[in-house]
Short mmCIF file of C-alpha atoms and ligand atoms in Angstrom, two decimals:
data_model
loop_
_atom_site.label_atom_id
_atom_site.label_comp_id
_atom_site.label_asym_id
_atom_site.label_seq_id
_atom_site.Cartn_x
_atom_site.Cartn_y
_atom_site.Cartn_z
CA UNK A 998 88.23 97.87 127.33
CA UNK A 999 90.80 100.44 126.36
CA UNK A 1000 91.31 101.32 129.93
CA UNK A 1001 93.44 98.17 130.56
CA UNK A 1002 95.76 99.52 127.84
CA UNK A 1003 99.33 100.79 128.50
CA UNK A 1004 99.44 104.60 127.64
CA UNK A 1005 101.54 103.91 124.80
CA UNK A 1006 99.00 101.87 123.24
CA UNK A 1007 96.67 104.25 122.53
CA UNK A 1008 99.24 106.31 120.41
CA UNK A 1009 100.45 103.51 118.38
CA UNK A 1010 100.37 103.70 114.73
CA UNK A 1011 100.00 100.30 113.32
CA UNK A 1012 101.49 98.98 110.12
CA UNK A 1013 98.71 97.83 107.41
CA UNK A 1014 100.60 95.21 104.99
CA UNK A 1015 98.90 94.20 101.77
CA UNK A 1016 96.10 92.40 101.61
CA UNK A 1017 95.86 88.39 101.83
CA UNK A 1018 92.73 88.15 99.62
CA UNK A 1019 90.29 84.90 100.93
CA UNK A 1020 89.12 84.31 97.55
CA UNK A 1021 91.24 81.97 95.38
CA UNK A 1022 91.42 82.98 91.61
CA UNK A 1023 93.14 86.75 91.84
CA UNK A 1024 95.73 87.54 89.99
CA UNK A 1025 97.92 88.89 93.06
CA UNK A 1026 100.09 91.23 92.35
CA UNK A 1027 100.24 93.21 95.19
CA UNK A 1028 102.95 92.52 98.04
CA UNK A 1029 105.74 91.82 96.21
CA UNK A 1030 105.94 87.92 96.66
CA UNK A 1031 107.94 86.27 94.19
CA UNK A 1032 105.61 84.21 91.28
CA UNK A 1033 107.14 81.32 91.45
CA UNK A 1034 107.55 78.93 94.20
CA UNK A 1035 110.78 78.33 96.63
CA UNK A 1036 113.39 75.54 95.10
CA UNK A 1037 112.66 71.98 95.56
CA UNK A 1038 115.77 70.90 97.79
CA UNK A 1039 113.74 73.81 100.07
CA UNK A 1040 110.65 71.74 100.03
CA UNK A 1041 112.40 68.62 100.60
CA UNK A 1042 114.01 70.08 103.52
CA UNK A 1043 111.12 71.32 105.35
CA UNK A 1044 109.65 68.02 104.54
CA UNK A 1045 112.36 65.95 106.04
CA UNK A 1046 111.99 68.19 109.58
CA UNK A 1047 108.23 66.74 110.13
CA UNK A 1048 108.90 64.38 112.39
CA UNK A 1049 108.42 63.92 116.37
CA UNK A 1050 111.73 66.17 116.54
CA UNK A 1051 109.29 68.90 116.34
CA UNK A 1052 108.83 67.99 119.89
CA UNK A 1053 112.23 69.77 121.10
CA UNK A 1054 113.16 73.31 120.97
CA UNK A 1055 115.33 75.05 117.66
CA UNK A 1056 118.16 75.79 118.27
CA UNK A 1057 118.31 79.74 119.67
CA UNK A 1058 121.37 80.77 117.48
CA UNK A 1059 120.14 79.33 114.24
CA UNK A 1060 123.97 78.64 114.37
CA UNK A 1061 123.28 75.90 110.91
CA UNK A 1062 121.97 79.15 108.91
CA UNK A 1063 123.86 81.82 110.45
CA UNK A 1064 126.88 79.24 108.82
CA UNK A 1065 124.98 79.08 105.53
CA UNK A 1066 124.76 82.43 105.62
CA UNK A 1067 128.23 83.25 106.34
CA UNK A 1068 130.16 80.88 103.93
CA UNK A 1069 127.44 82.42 101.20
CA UNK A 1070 128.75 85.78 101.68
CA UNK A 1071 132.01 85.12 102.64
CA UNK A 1072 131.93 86.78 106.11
CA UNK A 1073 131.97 85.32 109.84
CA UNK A 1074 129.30 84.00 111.75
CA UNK A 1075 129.22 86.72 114.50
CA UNK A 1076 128.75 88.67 111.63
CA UNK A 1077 125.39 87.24 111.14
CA UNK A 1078 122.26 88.35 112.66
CA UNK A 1079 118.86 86.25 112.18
CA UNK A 1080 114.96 86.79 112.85
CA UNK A 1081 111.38 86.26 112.38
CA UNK A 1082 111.28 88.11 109.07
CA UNK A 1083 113.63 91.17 108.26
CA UNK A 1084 110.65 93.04 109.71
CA UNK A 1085 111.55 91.73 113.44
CA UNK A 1086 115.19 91.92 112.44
CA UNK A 1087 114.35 95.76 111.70
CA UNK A 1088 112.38 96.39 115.04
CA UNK A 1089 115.44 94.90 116.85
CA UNK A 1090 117.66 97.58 114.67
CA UNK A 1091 115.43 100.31 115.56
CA UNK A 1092 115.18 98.88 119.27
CA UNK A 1093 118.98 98.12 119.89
CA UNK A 1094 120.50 101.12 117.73
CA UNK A 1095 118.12 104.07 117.26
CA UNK A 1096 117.29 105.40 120.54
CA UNK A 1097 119.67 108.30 120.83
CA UNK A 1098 119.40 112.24 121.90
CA UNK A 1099 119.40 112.97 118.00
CA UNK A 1100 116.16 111.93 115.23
CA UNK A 1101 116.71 109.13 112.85
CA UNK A 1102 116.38 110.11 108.77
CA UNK A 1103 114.24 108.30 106.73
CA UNK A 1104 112.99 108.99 103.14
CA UNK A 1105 109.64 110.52 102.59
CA UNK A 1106 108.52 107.92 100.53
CA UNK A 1107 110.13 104.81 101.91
CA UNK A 1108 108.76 101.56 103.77
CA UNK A 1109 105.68 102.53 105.85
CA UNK A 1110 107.07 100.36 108.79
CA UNK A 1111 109.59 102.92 109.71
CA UNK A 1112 107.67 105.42 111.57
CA UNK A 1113 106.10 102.71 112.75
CA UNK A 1114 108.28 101.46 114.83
CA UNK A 1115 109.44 104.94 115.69
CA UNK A 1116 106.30 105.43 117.59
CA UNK A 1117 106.57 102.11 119.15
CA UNK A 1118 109.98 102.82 120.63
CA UNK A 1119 109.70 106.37 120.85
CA UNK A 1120 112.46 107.54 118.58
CA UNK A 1121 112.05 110.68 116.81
CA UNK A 1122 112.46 110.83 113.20
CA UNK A 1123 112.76 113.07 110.45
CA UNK A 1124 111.56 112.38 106.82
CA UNK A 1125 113.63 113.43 103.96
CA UNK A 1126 112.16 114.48 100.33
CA UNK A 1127 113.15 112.30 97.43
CA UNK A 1128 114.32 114.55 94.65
CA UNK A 1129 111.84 115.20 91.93
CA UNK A 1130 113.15 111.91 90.30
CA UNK A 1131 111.96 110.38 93.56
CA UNK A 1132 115.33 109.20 93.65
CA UNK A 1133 116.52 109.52 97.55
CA UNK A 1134 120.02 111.87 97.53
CA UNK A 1135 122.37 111.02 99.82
CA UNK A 1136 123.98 114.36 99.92
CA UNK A 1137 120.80 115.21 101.92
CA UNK A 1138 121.33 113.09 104.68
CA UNK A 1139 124.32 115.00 106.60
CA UNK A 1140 122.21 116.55 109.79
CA UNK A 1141 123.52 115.24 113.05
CA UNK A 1142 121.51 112.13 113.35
CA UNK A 1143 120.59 108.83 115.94
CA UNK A 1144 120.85 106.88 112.47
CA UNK A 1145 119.98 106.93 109.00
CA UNK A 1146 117.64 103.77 107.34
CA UNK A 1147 117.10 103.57 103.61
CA UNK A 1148 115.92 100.67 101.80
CA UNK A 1149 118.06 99.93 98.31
CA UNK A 1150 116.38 99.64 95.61
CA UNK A 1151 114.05 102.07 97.82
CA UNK A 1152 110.28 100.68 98.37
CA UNK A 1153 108.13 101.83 97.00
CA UNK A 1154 109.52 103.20 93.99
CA UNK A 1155 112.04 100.64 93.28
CA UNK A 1156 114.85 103.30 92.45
CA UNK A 1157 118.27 101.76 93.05
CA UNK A 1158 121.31 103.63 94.69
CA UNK A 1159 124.99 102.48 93.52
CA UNK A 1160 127.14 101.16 96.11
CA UNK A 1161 129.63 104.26 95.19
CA UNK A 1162 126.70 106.56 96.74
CA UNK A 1163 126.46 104.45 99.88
CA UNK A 1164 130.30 104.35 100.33
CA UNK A 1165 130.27 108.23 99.91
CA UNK A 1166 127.50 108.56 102.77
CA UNK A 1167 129.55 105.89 104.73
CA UNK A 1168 132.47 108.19 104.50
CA UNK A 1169 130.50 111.26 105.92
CA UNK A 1170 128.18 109.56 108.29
CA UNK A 1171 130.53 107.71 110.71
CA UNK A 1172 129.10 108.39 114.01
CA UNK A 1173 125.71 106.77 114.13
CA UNK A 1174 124.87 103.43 112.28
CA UNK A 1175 123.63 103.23 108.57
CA UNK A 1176 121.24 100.33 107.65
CA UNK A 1177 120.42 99.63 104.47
CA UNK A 1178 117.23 97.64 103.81
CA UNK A 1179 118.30 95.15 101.19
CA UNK A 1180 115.01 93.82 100.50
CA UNK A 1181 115.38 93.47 96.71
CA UNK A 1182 118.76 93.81 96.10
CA UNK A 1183 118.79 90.51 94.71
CA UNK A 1184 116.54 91.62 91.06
CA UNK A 1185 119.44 93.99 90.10
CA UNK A 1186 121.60 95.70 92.48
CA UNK A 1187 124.81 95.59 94.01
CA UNK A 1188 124.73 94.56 97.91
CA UNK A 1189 126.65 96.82 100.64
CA UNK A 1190 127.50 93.78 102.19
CA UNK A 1191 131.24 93.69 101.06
CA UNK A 1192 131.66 97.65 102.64
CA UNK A 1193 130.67 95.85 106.07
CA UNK A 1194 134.50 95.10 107.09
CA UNK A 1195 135.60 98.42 106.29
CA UNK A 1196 132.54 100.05 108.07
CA UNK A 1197 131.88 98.99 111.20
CA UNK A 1198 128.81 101.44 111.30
CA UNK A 1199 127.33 100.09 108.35
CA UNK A 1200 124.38 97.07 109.02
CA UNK A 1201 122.89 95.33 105.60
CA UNK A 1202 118.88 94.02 106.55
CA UNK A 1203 118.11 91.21 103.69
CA UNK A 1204 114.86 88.41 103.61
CA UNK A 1205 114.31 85.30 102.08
CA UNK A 1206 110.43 86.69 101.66
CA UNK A 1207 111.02 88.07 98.37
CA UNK A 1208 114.10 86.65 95.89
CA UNK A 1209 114.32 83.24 97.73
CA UNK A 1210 110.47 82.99 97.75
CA UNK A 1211 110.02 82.10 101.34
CA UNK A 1212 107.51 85.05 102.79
CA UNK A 1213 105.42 82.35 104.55
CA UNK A 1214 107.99 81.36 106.35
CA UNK A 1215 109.37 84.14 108.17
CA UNK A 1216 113.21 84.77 107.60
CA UNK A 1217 115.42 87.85 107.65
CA UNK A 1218 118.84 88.52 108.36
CA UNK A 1219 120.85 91.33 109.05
CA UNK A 1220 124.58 91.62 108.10
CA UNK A 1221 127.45 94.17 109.91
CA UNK A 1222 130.03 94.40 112.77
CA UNK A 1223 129.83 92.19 115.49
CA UNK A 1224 129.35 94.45 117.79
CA UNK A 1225 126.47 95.96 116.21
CA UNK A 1226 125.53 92.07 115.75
CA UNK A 1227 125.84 91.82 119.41
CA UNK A 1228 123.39 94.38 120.42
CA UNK A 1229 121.00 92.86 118.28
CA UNK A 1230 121.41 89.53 119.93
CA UNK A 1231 120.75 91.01 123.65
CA UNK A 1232 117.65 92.45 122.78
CA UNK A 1233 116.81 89.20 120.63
CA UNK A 1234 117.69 87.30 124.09
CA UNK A 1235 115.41 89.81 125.73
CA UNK A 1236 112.41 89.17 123.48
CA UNK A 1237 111.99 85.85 122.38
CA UNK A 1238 115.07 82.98 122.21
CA UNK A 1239 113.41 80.64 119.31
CA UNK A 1240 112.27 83.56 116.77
CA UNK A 1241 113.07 80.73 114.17
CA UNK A 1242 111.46 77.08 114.06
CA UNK A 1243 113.54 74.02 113.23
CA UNK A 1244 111.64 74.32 109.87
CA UNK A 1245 112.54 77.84 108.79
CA UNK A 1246 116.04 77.04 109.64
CA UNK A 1247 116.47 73.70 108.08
CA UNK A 1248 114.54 75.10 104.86
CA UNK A 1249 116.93 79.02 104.87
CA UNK A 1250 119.93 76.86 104.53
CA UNK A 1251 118.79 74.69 101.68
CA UNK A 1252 117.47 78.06 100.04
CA UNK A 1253 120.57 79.60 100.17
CA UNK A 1254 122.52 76.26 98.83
CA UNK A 1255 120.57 76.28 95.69
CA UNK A 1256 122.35 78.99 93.80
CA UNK A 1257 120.91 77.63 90.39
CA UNK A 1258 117.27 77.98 91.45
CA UNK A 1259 117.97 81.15 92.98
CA UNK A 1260 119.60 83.04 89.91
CA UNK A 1261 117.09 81.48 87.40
CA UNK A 1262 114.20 82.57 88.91
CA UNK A 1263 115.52 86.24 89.69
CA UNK A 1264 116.35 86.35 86.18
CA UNK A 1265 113.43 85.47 85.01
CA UNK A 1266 111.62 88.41 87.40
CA UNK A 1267 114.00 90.88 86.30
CA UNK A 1268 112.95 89.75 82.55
CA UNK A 1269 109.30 90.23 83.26
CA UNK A 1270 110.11 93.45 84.78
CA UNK A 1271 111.60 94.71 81.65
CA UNK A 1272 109.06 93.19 79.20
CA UNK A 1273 106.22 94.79 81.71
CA UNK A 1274 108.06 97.70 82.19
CA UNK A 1275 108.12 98.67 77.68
CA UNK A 1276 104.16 97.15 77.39
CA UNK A 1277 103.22 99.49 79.72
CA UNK A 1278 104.84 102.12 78.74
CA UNK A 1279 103.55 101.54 75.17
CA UNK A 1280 99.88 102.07 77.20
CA UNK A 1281 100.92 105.55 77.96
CA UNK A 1282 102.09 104.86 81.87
CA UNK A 1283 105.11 106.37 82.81
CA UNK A 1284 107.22 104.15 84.91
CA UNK A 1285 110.17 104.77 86.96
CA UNK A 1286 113.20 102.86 86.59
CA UNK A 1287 113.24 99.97 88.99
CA UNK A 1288 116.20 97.74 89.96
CA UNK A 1289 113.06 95.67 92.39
CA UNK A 1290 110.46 92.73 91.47
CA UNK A 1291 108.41 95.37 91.01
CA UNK A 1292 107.04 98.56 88.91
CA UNK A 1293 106.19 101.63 90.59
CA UNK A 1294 103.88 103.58 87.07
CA UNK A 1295 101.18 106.38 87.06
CA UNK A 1296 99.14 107.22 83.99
CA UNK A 1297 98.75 110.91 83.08
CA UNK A 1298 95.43 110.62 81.89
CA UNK A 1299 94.20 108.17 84.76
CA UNK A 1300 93.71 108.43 88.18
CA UNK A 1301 95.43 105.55 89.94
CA UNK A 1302 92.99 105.01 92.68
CA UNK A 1303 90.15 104.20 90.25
CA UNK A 1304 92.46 102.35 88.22
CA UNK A 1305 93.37 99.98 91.35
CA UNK A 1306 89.83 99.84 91.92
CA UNK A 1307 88.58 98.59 88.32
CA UNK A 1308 91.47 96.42 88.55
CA UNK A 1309 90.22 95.16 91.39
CA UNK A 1310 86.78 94.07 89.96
CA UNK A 1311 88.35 92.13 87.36
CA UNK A 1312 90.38 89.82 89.84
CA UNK A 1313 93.96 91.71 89.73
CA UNK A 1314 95.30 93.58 92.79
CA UNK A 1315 97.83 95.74 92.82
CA UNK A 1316 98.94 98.17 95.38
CA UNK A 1317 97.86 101.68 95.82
CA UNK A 1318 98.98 104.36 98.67
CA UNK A 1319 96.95 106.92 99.34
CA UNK A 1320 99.96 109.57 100.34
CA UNK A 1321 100.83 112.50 98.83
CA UNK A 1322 103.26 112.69 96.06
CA UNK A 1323 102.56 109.13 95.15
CA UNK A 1324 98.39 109.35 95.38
CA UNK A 1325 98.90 108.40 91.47
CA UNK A 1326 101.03 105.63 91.49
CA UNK A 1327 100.20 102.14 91.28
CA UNK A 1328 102.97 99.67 93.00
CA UNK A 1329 102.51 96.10 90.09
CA UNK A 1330 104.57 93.55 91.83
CA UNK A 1331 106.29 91.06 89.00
CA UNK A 1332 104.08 87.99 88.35
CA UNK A 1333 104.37 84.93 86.15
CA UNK A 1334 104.21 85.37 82.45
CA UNK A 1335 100.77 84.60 82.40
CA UNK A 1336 99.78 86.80 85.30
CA UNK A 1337 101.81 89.52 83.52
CA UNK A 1338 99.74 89.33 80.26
CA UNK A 1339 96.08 88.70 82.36
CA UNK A 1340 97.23 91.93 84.24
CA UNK A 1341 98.01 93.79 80.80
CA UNK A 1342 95.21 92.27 78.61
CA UNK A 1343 92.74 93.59 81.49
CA UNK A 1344 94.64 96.79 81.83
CA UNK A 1345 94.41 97.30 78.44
CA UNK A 1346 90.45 97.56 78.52
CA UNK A 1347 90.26 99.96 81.07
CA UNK A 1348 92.54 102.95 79.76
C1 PLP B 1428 109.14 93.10 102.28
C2 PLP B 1428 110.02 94.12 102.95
C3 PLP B 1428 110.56 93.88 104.21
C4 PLP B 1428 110.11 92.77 105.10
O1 PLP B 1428 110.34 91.53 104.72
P1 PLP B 1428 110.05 90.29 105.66
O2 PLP B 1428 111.36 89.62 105.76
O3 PLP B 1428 109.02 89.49 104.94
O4 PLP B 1428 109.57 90.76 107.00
C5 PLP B 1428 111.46 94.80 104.73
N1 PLP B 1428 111.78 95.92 104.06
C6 PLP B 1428 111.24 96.21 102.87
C7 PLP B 1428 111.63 97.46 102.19
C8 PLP B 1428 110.34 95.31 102.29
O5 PLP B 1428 109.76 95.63 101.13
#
């Protein structure tokens, strides 16, 4: 009944995350959730908030994380910007902050939302080649602009930026705003959260979906002047008031209390990454360096599609784009130890 459909429909370009398999027993190693579970105080808090409270609405601000936030990073509250995600938080950014007379610059290989929600806000974009590292340079980025957006480490080759590089753009770039998608800063990078005071262009996008190991529960936040904080907040306030239930709240500031849990775990992803990282390599793959709880690896003798595929049949999925330049690349996300040696033994038998 397309005919009931606004115009714009019709053009959309929808996003296709990952799949959710239904059948239990896969190894799953294929949207970048973290293998092991979020911290117990987490689970205790989420528990304590099922009760007939549920009955009343959260509170709109999220003020109790915003706080948690803000005393973790040592910034102010109206600093603080919090969603459904850090995919919601980034279609507010793109919403609020993109629409201008110029395009917006974007990696070629990069997160696969981005043009996505260019077409559903109508912003025009331009895509800039990685280098033949398929590292993203900076220096490429100095075109007038309506923004630039950048993940670091970038998805989804896991190639990590140094904050020196993003002060330099900073520097350059000072009339539209600079977001950079923090999604997995937290398995071995350096956050451009402490530049935010000195540039007041400069917004930092982070989630609990991947190093506090919360994906099911929907929390992102984005970090950066108030002002910019503000205009996120009025289209927020235009949208939906509650993007966060009493549970999600409750359980982000717990998550963010428990520092020990946190830095355990990502240390013990960043050790599986490295372990992965020389076992595969001793398979023949060639891997690029990656700062993310994930490998990003192509074999020169085998094609990465049918790879994914085989993979597949033996109960471990990975990820595989089909776009050029990265056609034979397989995306492994960090799994357990044991997952980690299932994934090699099979991979092992197939090349
Ligand atoms: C996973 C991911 C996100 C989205 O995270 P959510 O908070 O789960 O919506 C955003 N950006 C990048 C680069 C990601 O990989």
């Amino acid at each position: 009944m397309s005919q009931f459909w606004s115009p714009i429909v019709h053009d959309l370009d929808p996003y296709v995350p990952g799949e959710q398999p239904k059948v239990a027993n896969l190894v799953k190693l294929n949207t970048n959730e973290n293998p092991y579970g979020p911290s117990p105080k987490v689970l205790e808090a989420i528990r304590l908030g099922v009760s007939d409270q549920l009955r009343l609405y959260p509170d709109p601000n999220a003020t109790q994380l915003k706080q948690a936030i803000a005393d973790y990073h040592n910034i102010e509250t109206q600093q603080v910007f919090v969603g459904n995600g850090s995919d919601e938080v980034l279609a507010h950014i793109f919403h609020a902050l993109f629409q201008h007379d110029a395009a917006l610059l974007f990696p070629d290989i990069t997160y696969s939302f981005y043009p996505v929600y260019c077409k559903l806000y109508q912003i025009d974009y331009q895509t800039v080649p990685l280098d033949k590292n398929f590292v993203i340079n900076l220096q490429d980025y100095s075109t007038n602009n309506a923004g630039i957006i950048f993940p670091n480490p970038n998805a989804p080759t896991g190639c990590l930026l140094s904050l020196n590089d993003i002060e330099r753009l900073l520097q350059r770039n000072t009339q539209s705003v600079v977001v950079v998608d923090e999604a997995y800063i937290d398995f071995g990078g350096e956050s451009a959260i402490s530049l935010v005071n000195t540039y007041p262009n400069l917004l930092v996008t982070q989630t609990l979906s991947k190093s506090r190991s919360l994906a099911s529960l929907r929390i992102g936040l984005a970090i950066g002047h108030a002002d910019l904080i503000e205009a996120l907040v009025r289209v927020k306030d235009s949208f939906n008031s509650y993007p966060l239930d009493s549970l999600a709240i409750s359980a982000g500031v717990e998550a963010f209390k428990d520092q020990h849990y946190f830095e355990q775990t990502c240390q013990q992803v960043i050790a599986s990454r490295e372990w992965l990282t020389a076992e595969l390599s001793d398979l023949g793959f060639e891997i690029l360096p990656s700062a993310a709880n994930f490998i990003f690896a192509t074999h020169p003798q085998q094609d990465a599609g049918e790879l994914a595929l085989a993979l597949r049949g033996q109960g471990v999925i990975v990820r595989h784009f089909k776009q050029d330049r990265i056609k034979q690349f397989l995306r492994i996300t960090i799994g357990t130890t044991e997952e980690n040696q299932h994934f090699l033994t099979i991979l092992d038998g197939l090349v």
